[in-house]
């Protein structure tokens, strides 16, 4: 029983931080609500146009706002109260969902508002994510960062499996308007949960958001080989081995059209399995090894998925790849939250948004283009091998990533000491206030 208990998710962040509990619950509601719109929106565009190009164009509309506002959102998170940023953007996302609902209720829904809303949602998400991600380092203790990342990933994986399924059923049987109504209600509940978060003001000497501030954050990231390694490995893994765009063609080649939905879900299933057995990761100190091992496992599993001709073997490989991706993600999130100074946390979170969002977009283009030239399965397995090779080369170029140890790394030790000092100051202030009363 003790061995089984050791594998279960570590709930220490949940028990020790009320703000983490609120943020986790808010995220769970938002994941479910956003998936309703995420599924309903492209389906509505398909219904209105009948054009695959029109549906695909939504991705192009979303990419630029995400990049621009993700970088600005990082600078904003370092300059103002992060709680206010989260609440303002959450309210904005709710209003955009309301626009979708009102448009869906029209006798003849319009097409152009769908693209406008898609771009605006991407912009608000870019503004919000750095504030959300950087807040985690402030409200969770240094030694609980891996556990917090695992719990957040577990929340996401459950949502990414259940959310699309329920959204598809709702759209099919109740219509787009019903799905958008659930999204509006979800953002309202999320906003109420956010109100309970403690204020997270910027440092008193924080500069206003500016291009100079963004550049300062980028220079800091480039000066830290460990951070640079986490970004580069994630980008390489997604660029070379993100084959989702060719799944429809892979299912055709395997003569298993029925397996397409399972291909998209398999990665999330693998991540979920790792998530519910992630207790052991809280005892790991060499988080760079987690990044490298997870990305290597992802590449090997994707290569195997392209090599095998049996659909069940392919699905198993995709599930293993999802577990590898989550393992790498836990290592990256822990290093970020354990080493980056508080005054730069927002700007570096903006860079992180680009790290894990641009890669899959470019990976889709790579996979689709190569599949047209060499065939679907070769595009998949060659991408997996390229991922493994690039991870190996990056380890040679940035050996400090592999050597990272949370107990000895100077940036991690400085971040931990600063957090402990702030905790001690807060406890002393509370004690003095109690004595005075």
Coordinates of C-alpha atoms in Angstrom, one line a residue:
X1 CA 0.0 0.0 0.0
X2 CA 2.9 2.4 0.8
X3 CA 4.3 1.8 -2.6
X4 CA 1.0 2.6 -4.3
X5 CA 0.6 5.7 -2.1
X6 CA 4.0 6.9 -3.2
X7 CA 2.9 6.9 -6.8
X8 CA -0.2 9.0 -6.2
X9 CA -0.1 12.7 -6.9
X10 CA 1.5 14.8 -4.2
X11 CA -1.2 17.0 -2.7
X12 CA 1.2 19.1 -0.7
X13 CA 0.5 22.3 -2.7
X14 CA -3.2 21.8 -2.4
X15 CA -3.0 21.4 1.4
X16 CA -0.5 24.2 2.1
X17 CA -1.8 27.0 -0.2
X18 CA -5.4 28.3 -0.3
X19 CA -4.5 30.4 -3.3
X20 CA -3.3 27.3 -5.2
X21 CA -6.6 25.6 -4.4
X22 CA -8.5 28.6 -5.8
X23 CA -6.3 28.8 -8.9
X24 CA -6.6 25.1 -9.5
X25 CA -10.4 25.2 -9.3
X26 CA -10.5 28.3 -11.5
X27 CA -8.4 26.5 -14.0
X28 CA -10.5 23.4 -14.0
X29 CA -13.7 25.4 -14.7
X30 CA -11.9 27.4 -17.4
X31 CA -10.5 24.3 -19.2
X32 CA -14.0 22.8 -19.4
X33 CA -15.6 26.1 -20.4
X34 CA -13.0 26.9 -23.0
X35 CA -13.2 23.5 -24.6
X36 CA -16.9 24.1 -25.3
X37 CA -16.0 27.1 -27.5
X38 CA -12.8 25.5 -28.8
X39 CA -14.9 22.7 -30.4
X40 CA -18.0 24.7 -31.3
X41 CA -16.1 27.5 -33.0
X42 CA -14.4 25.5 -35.8
X43 CA -17.5 23.4 -36.2
X44 CA -19.6 26.5 -36.8
X45 CA -17.2 27.8 -39.3
X46 CA -17.3 24.5 -41.1
X47 CA -21.1 24.6 -41.0
X48 CA -21.2 28.1 -42.4
X49 CA -18.6 27.7 -45.2
X50 CA -18.1 24.0 -45.9
X51 CA -14.4 24.9 -46.5
X52 CA -11.4 23.2 -44.8
X53 CA -9.4 26.3 -45.7
X54 CA -11.8 28.5 -43.8
X55 CA -11.5 26.3 -40.7
X56 CA -7.7 26.2 -41.0
X57 CA -7.5 30.0 -41.4
X58 CA -8.6 30.3 -37.8
X59 CA -5.1 29.1 -36.8
X60 CA -3.4 31.8 -38.8
X61 CA -5.7 34.4 -37.2
X62 CA -4.7 33.2 -33.7
X63 CA -0.9 32.9 -34.1
X64 CA 0.2 36.5 -34.4
X65 CA -1.9 37.9 -31.5
X66 CA -0.6 35.1 -29.3
X67 CA 3.0 35.9 -30.0
X68 CA 2.6 39.7 -29.7
X69 CA 0.4 39.8 -26.6
X70 CA 2.2 36.8 -25.0
X71 CA 5.4 38.9 -24.9
X72 CA 3.6 42.0 -23.8
X73 CA 1.7 40.0 -21.2
X74 CA 4.9 38.9 -19.7
X75 CA 6.1 42.4 -19.2
X76 CA 2.7 43.4 -17.9
X77 CA 2.7 40.6 -15.3
X78 CA 6.0 42.1 -13.9
X79 CA 4.6 45.6 -13.7
X80 CA 1.1 45.4 -12.2
X81 CA -0.9 43.2 -9.8
X82 CA -1.1 39.8 -11.4
X83 CA -4.4 39.1 -9.8
X84 CA -5.9 42.1 -11.6
X85 CA -4.5 41.0 -14.9
X86 CA -6.1 37.5 -14.5
X87 CA -9.4 38.9 -13.5
X88 CA -9.5 41.5 -16.3
X89 CA -8.6 39.0 -19.0
X90 CA -11.0 36.4 -17.6
X91 CA -13.8 39.0 -17.8
X92 CA -12.8 39.8 -21.3
X93 CA -12.9 36.1 -22.3
X94 CA -16.4 35.8 -20.8
X95 CA -17.6 38.8 -22.9
X96 CA -16.1 37.3 -26.1
X97 CA -18.0 34.1 -25.3
X98 CA -21.1 36.2 -24.9
X99 CA -20.5 37.6 -28.4
X100 CA -20.3 34.1 -29.8
X101 CA -23.6 33.2 -28.0
X102 CA -25.5 36.3 -29.4
X103 CA -24.2 35.6 -32.9
X104 CA -25.2 31.9 -32.7
X105 CA -28.8 33.0 -31.7
X106 CA -29.2 35.1 -34.9
X107 CA -31.5 33.6 -37.5
X108 CA -28.4 33.7 -39.9
X109 CA -25.2 33.7 -37.8
X110 CA -22.4 35.8 -39.3
X111 CA -19.0 34.4 -40.2
X112 CA -16.7 37.4 -39.6
X113 CA -17.3 37.7 -35.9
X114 CA -16.0 34.2 -35.4
X115 CA -12.6 35.2 -36.7
X116 CA -12.6 38.4 -34.8
X117 CA -13.4 36.6 -31.6
X118 CA -10.8 33.9 -32.3
X119 CA -8.1 36.5 -32.7
X120 CA -9.2 38.5 -29.6
X121 CA -9.3 35.3 -27.5
X122 CA -5.8 34.5 -28.6
X123 CA -4.7 38.0 -27.6
X124 CA -6.3 37.8 -24.2
X125 CA -4.9 34.4 -23.6
X126 CA -1.4 35.8 -24.4
X127 CA -1.9 38.5 -21.9
X128 CA -3.3 36.2 -19.2
X129 CA -1.0 33.1 -19.4
X130 CA 2.2 34.9 -18.1
X131 CA 0.3 36.3 -15.1
X132 CA -1.2 32.9 -14.3
X133 CA 2.1 31.0 -14.8
X134 CA 4.2 33.5 -12.9
X135 CA 1.7 33.5 -10.0
X136 CA 2.4 29.8 -9.3
X137 CA 6.0 30.5 -8.3
X138 CA 4.7 33.0 -5.7
X139 CA 1.9 31.1 -4.0
X140 CA 3.6 27.6 -4.0
X141 CA 6.6 26.7 -1.8
X142 CA 9.9 26.1 -3.6
X143 CA 10.0 22.3 -2.8
X144 CA 6.4 21.8 -4.0
X145 CA 6.8 23.2 -7.5
X146 CA 7.0 19.8 -9.2
X147 CA 3.9 18.6 -7.4
X148 CA 2.0 21.8 -8.3
X149 CA 3.0 21.4 -12.0
X150 CA 1.8 17.7 -11.9
X151 CA -1.6 18.7 -10.4
X152 CA -2.0 21.4 -13.0
X153 CA -1.1 19.1 -15.8
X154 CA -3.5 16.4 -14.4
X155 CA -6.3 19.0 -14.4
X156 CA -5.5 19.9 -18.0
X157 CA -5.4 16.3 -19.2
X158 CA -8.7 15.4 -17.6
X159 CA -10.2 18.4 -19.2
X160 CA -8.7 17.7 -22.6
X161 CA -10.2 14.3 -22.7
X162 CA -13.7 15.0 -21.2
X163 CA -14.1 18.5 -22.5
X164 CA -14.0 17.9 -26.3
X165 CA -16.2 14.8 -25.9
X166 CA -18.9 16.6 -23.9
X167 CA -18.6 19.7 -26.2
X168 CA -19.1 17.5 -29.3
X169 CA -22.2 15.9 -27.8
X170 CA -23.6 19.3 -26.8
X171 CA -23.1 20.8 -30.2
X172 CA -24.6 17.8 -31.9
X173 CA -27.7 17.6 -29.8
X174 CA -28.2 21.1 -28.4
X175 CA -26.5 23.4 -30.9
X176 CA -23.7 25.9 -30.9
X177 CA -25.6 28.4 -28.8
X178 CA -25.9 25.9 -25.9
X179 CA -22.1 25.3 -26.0
X180 CA -21.4 29.0 -26.0
X181 CA -23.8 29.5 -23.1
X182 CA -21.9 26.9 -21.0
X183 CA -18.7 28.8 -21.9
X184 CA -20.2 32.1 -20.6
X185 CA -21.3 30.5 -17.4
X186 CA -18.0 28.9 -16.9
X187 CA -16.1 32.2 -17.2
X188 CA -18.5 33.8 -14.7
X189 CA -17.8 31.1 -12.1
X190 CA -14.1 31.4 -12.8
X191 CA -14.2 35.1 -12.3
X192 CA -15.8 34.6 -8.9
X193 CA -13.1 32.2 -7.9
X194 CA -10.4 34.6 -9.0
X195 CA -11.9 37.3 -6.7
X196 CA -10.8 35.1 -3.7
X197 CA -7.1 35.2 -4.7
X198 CA -4.8 37.3 -2.6
X199 CA -3.4 40.4 -4.3
X200 CA -0.1 39.8 -6.2
X201 CA 1.4 43.3 -6.6
X202 CA 4.5 44.0 -8.5
X203 CA 7.7 45.2 -6.8
X204 CA 7.6 48.8 -5.8
X205 CA 10.4 49.6 -8.2
X206 CA 9.0 47.7 -11.2
X207 CA 9.2 49.4 -14.5
X208 CA 6.3 50.0 -16.8
X209 CA 5.8 47.4 -19.6
X210 CA 8.1 48.3 -22.5
X211 CA 10.2 46.8 -25.3
X212 CA 13.3 47.4 -23.2
X213 CA 11.8 45.3 -20.4
X214 CA 10.9 42.5 -22.8
X215 CA 14.5 42.6 -24.2
X216 CA 15.9 42.5 -20.6
X217 CA 13.9 39.3 -20.0
X218 CA 15.2 37.7 -23.2
X219 CA 18.8 38.6 -22.4
X220 CA 18.4 37.0 -19.0
X221 CA 17.0 33.8 -20.6
X222 CA 19.9 33.7 -23.1
X223 CA 22.4 34.1 -20.3
X224 CA 21.1 31.0 -18.4
X225 CA 22.1 27.8 -20.2
X226 CA 19.6 25.8 -18.1
X227 CA 16.7 28.0 -19.1
X228 CA 17.8 28.2 -22.7
X229 CA 18.0 24.4 -22.8
X230 CA 14.4 24.0 -21.6
X231 CA 13.1 26.3 -24.3
X232 CA 15.2 24.8 -27.0
X233 CA 14.4 21.2 -26.2
X234 CA 10.6 21.9 -26.1
X235 CA 10.8 23.8 -29.4
X236 CA 12.8 21.1 -31.1
X237 CA 10.5 18.3 -29.8
X238 CA 7.3 20.1 -31.1
X239 CA 8.9 21.2 -34.4
X240 CA 10.1 17.8 -35.4
X241 CA 7.7 15.4 -33.7
X242 CA 4.2 17.0 -33.6
X243 CA 2.3 14.9 -36.2
X244 CA -1.3 15.8 -35.3
X245 CA -1.9 17.4 -38.7
X246 CA -1.4 14.1 -40.5
X247 CA -3.4 11.9 -38.2
X248 CA -6.4 11.8 -40.7
X249 CA -4.0 10.5 -43.4
X250 CA -2.3 8.1 -41.0
X251 CA -5.7 6.6 -40.1
X252 CA -6.4 6.1 -43.8
X253 CA -3.1 4.4 -44.5
X254 CA -3.7 2.0 -41.5
X255 CA -7.2 1.3 -42.9
X256 CA -8.7 2.4 -39.6
X257 CA -10.8 5.5 -40.1
X258 CA -12.5 4.7 -36.8
X259 CA -9.2 5.3 -34.9
X260 CA -8.8 9.0 -35.8
X261 CA -10.5 10.3 -32.6
X262 CA -8.4 7.9 -30.5
X263 CA -5.2 9.1 -32.1
X264 CA -6.0 12.7 -31.0
X265 CA -6.9 11.4 -27.5
X266 CA -4.1 8.9 -27.0
X267 CA -1.5 11.5 -26.0
X268 CA -3.8 12.9 -23.3
X269 CA -4.5 9.4 -22.0
X270 CA -0.7 8.8 -21.6
X271 CA -0.2 12.1 -19.9
X272 CA -3.2 11.3 -17.6
X273 CA -1.6 8.0 -16.6
X274 CA 1.6 9.7 -15.7
X275 CA -0.2 12.4 -13.9
X276 CA -2.1 10.0 -11.5
X277 CA 1.2 8.2 -10.8
X278 CA 3.3 11.3 -10.5
X279 CA 4.0 11.2 -6.7
X280 CA 7.6 10.0 -7.3
X281 CA 8.4 13.2 -9.3
X282 CA 8.2 15.3 -6.1
X283 CA 11.3 13.5 -4.8
X284 CA 13.4 14.3 -7.9
X285 CA 16.1 17.0 -7.7
X286 CA 17.6 16.6 -11.2
X287 CA 14.8 18.2 -13.1
X288 CA 17.0 18.7 -16.2
X289 CA 17.1 15.0 -16.5
X290 CA 13.3 14.9 -16.5
X291 CA 13.2 17.4 -19.4
X292 CA 15.7 15.4 -21.5
X293 CA 14.3 11.9 -20.7
X294 CA 10.7 13.1 -21.4
X295 CA 11.6 14.7 -24.7
X296 CA 13.7 11.7 -25.8
X297 CA 10.8 9.4 -24.9
X298 CA 8.5 11.6 -26.8
X299 CA 10.7 11.4 -29.9
X300 CA 11.3 7.6 -29.7
X301 CA 7.6 6.9 -29.3
X302 CA 6.6 9.2 -32.2
X303 CA 9.2 7.5 -34.4
X304 CA 7.7 4.1 -33.4
X305 CA 4.2 5.3 -34.1
X306 CA 5.3 6.1 -37.7
X307 CA 7.1 2.8 -38.1
X308 CA 4.4 0.4 -36.9
X309 CA 1.7 -0.7 -39.3
X310 CA -0.7 -2.0 -36.6
X311 CA -3.2 0.7 -35.4
X312 CA -3.2 -0.6 -31.8
X313 CA 0.6 -0.4 -31.7
X314 CA 0.4 3.1 -33.0
X315 CA -2.2 4.2 -30.4
X316 CA 0.0 2.7 -27.7
X317 CA 3.0 4.6 -29.0
X318 CA 1.1 7.9 -29.0
X319 CA 0.0 7.3 -25.4
X320 CA 3.7 6.7 -24.4
X321 CA 4.6 9.9 -26.3
X322 CA 2.0 11.8 -24.2
X323 CA 3.5 10.5 -21.0
X324 CA 7.0 11.6 -22.2
X325 CA 5.7 15.0 -23.1
X326 CA 4.2 15.5 -19.6
X327 CA 7.4 14.3 -17.9
X328 CA 9.4 16.9 -19.9
X329 CA 6.8 19.5 -19.0
X330 CA 7.0 18.8 -15.3
X331 CA 10.8 19.3 -15.5
X332 CA 10.5 22.5 -17.4
X333 CA 7.9 24.0 -15.2
X334 CA 9.8 23.2 -12.0
X335 CA 13.1 24.7 -13.3
X336 CA 11.2 27.8 -14.4
X337 CA 9.5 28.3 -11.1
X338 CA 12.6 27.4 -9.0
X339 CA 15.2 29.6 -10.7
X340 CA 13.7 32.7 -12.2
X341 CA 13.8 35.8 -10.0
X342 CA 10.4 37.2 -9.0
X343 CA 11.0 40.5 -10.8
X344 CA 11.5 38.7 -14.1
X345 CA 9.0 35.9 -13.7
X346 CA 6.3 37.5 -15.8
X347 CA 8.6 38.3 -18.8
X348 CA 10.1 34.9 -18.7
X349 CA 6.6 33.4 -18.6
X350 CA 5.8 35.3 -21.8
X351 CA 8.8 33.6 -23.4
X352 CA 7.5 30.3 -22.1
X353 CA 4.1 30.9 -23.8
X354 CA 6.0 31.2 -27.1
X355 CA 8.1 28.1 -26.3
X356 CA 5.1 25.8 -26.0
X357 CA 2.7 27.4 -28.5
X358 CA 4.8 28.3 -31.5
X359 CA 6.4 24.9 -31.7
X360 CA 3.3 22.9 -32.3
X361 CA 2.1 25.4 -34.9
X362 CA 5.3 25.0 -36.9
X363 CA 5.3 21.3 -36.3
X364 CA 2.0 21.0 -38.0
X365 CA 3.4 22.7 -41.1
X366 CA 6.5 20.5 -41.1
X367 CA 4.5 17.3 -40.7
X368 CA 2.0 18.2 -43.4
X369 CA 4.7 19.4 -45.9
X370 CA 7.0 16.4 -45.4
X371 CA 4.0 14.0 -45.7
X372 CA 3.2 15.5 -49.1
X373 CA 6.8 14.9 -50.2
X374 CA 7.7 11.5 -48.7
X375 CA 4.5 10.0 -47.4
X376 CA 2.6 10.1 -44.1
X377 CA 4.4 7.4 -42.1
X378 CA 7.9 8.5 -43.1
X379 CA 7.0 12.0 -42.1
X380 CA 6.1 10.7 -38.7
X381 CA 9.0 8.4 -38.0
X382 CA 11.6 10.7 -39.4
X383 CA 10.3 13.5 -37.3
X384 CA 10.6 11.4 -34.2
X385 CA 14.2 10.5 -35.0
X386 CA 15.0 14.2 -35.7
X387 CA 13.6 15.0 -32.3
X388 CA 15.9 12.5 -30.6
X389 CA 18.9 13.7 -32.5
X390 CA 18.2 17.3 -31.7
X391 CA 17.8 16.6 -28.0
X392 CA 21.1 14.9 -28.0
X393 CA 22.8 17.7 -29.8
X394 CA 21.3 20.3 -27.4
X395 CA 22.5 18.3 -24.4
X396 CA 26.0 18.4 -25.8
X397 CA 25.7 22.1 -26.4
X398 CA 24.1 22.9 -23.1
X399 CA 25.5 20.4 -20.5
X400 CA 24.4 22.5 -17.6
X401 CA 20.8 21.4 -18.3
X402 CA 21.6 17.8 -17.6
X403 CA 23.7 18.8 -14.5
X404 CA 20.9 20.9 -13.0
X405 CA 20.2 20.0 -9.3
X406 CA 17.6 21.9 -7.3
X407 CA 19.7 21.7 -4.2
X408 CA 23.0 23.0 -5.6
X409 CA 22.0 25.3 -8.6
X410 CA 22.9 28.9 -7.5
X411 CA 19.8 30.4 -9.1
X412 CA 17.5 27.8 -7.4
X413 CA 19.1 28.4 -4.1
X414 CA 18.8 32.2 -4.4
X415 CA 15.2 31.9 -5.4
X416 CA 14.5 29.6 -2.4
X417 CA 16.2 31.9 0.0
X418 CA 14.3 34.9 -1.2
X419 CA 10.9 33.0 -0.9
X420 CA 11.8 31.9 2.6
X421 CA 12.7 35.4 3.6
X422 CA 9.4 36.8 2.2
X423 CA 7.5 34.0 4.1
X424 CA 9.3 34.9 7.3
X425 CA 8.6 38.6 6.8
X426 CA 4.9 37.9 6.2
X427 CA 4.7 35.7 9.3
X428 CA 6.4 38.3 11.4
X429 CA 4.0 41.0 10.2
X430 CA 1.0 38.8 11.0
X431 CA 2.3 38.1 14.4
X432 CA 2.8 41.8 15.1
X433 CA -0.7 42.6 13.9
X434 CA -2.1 39.9 16.2
X435 CA -0.2 41.2 19.2
X436 CA -1.4 44.8 18.5
X437 CA -5.0 43.7 18.3

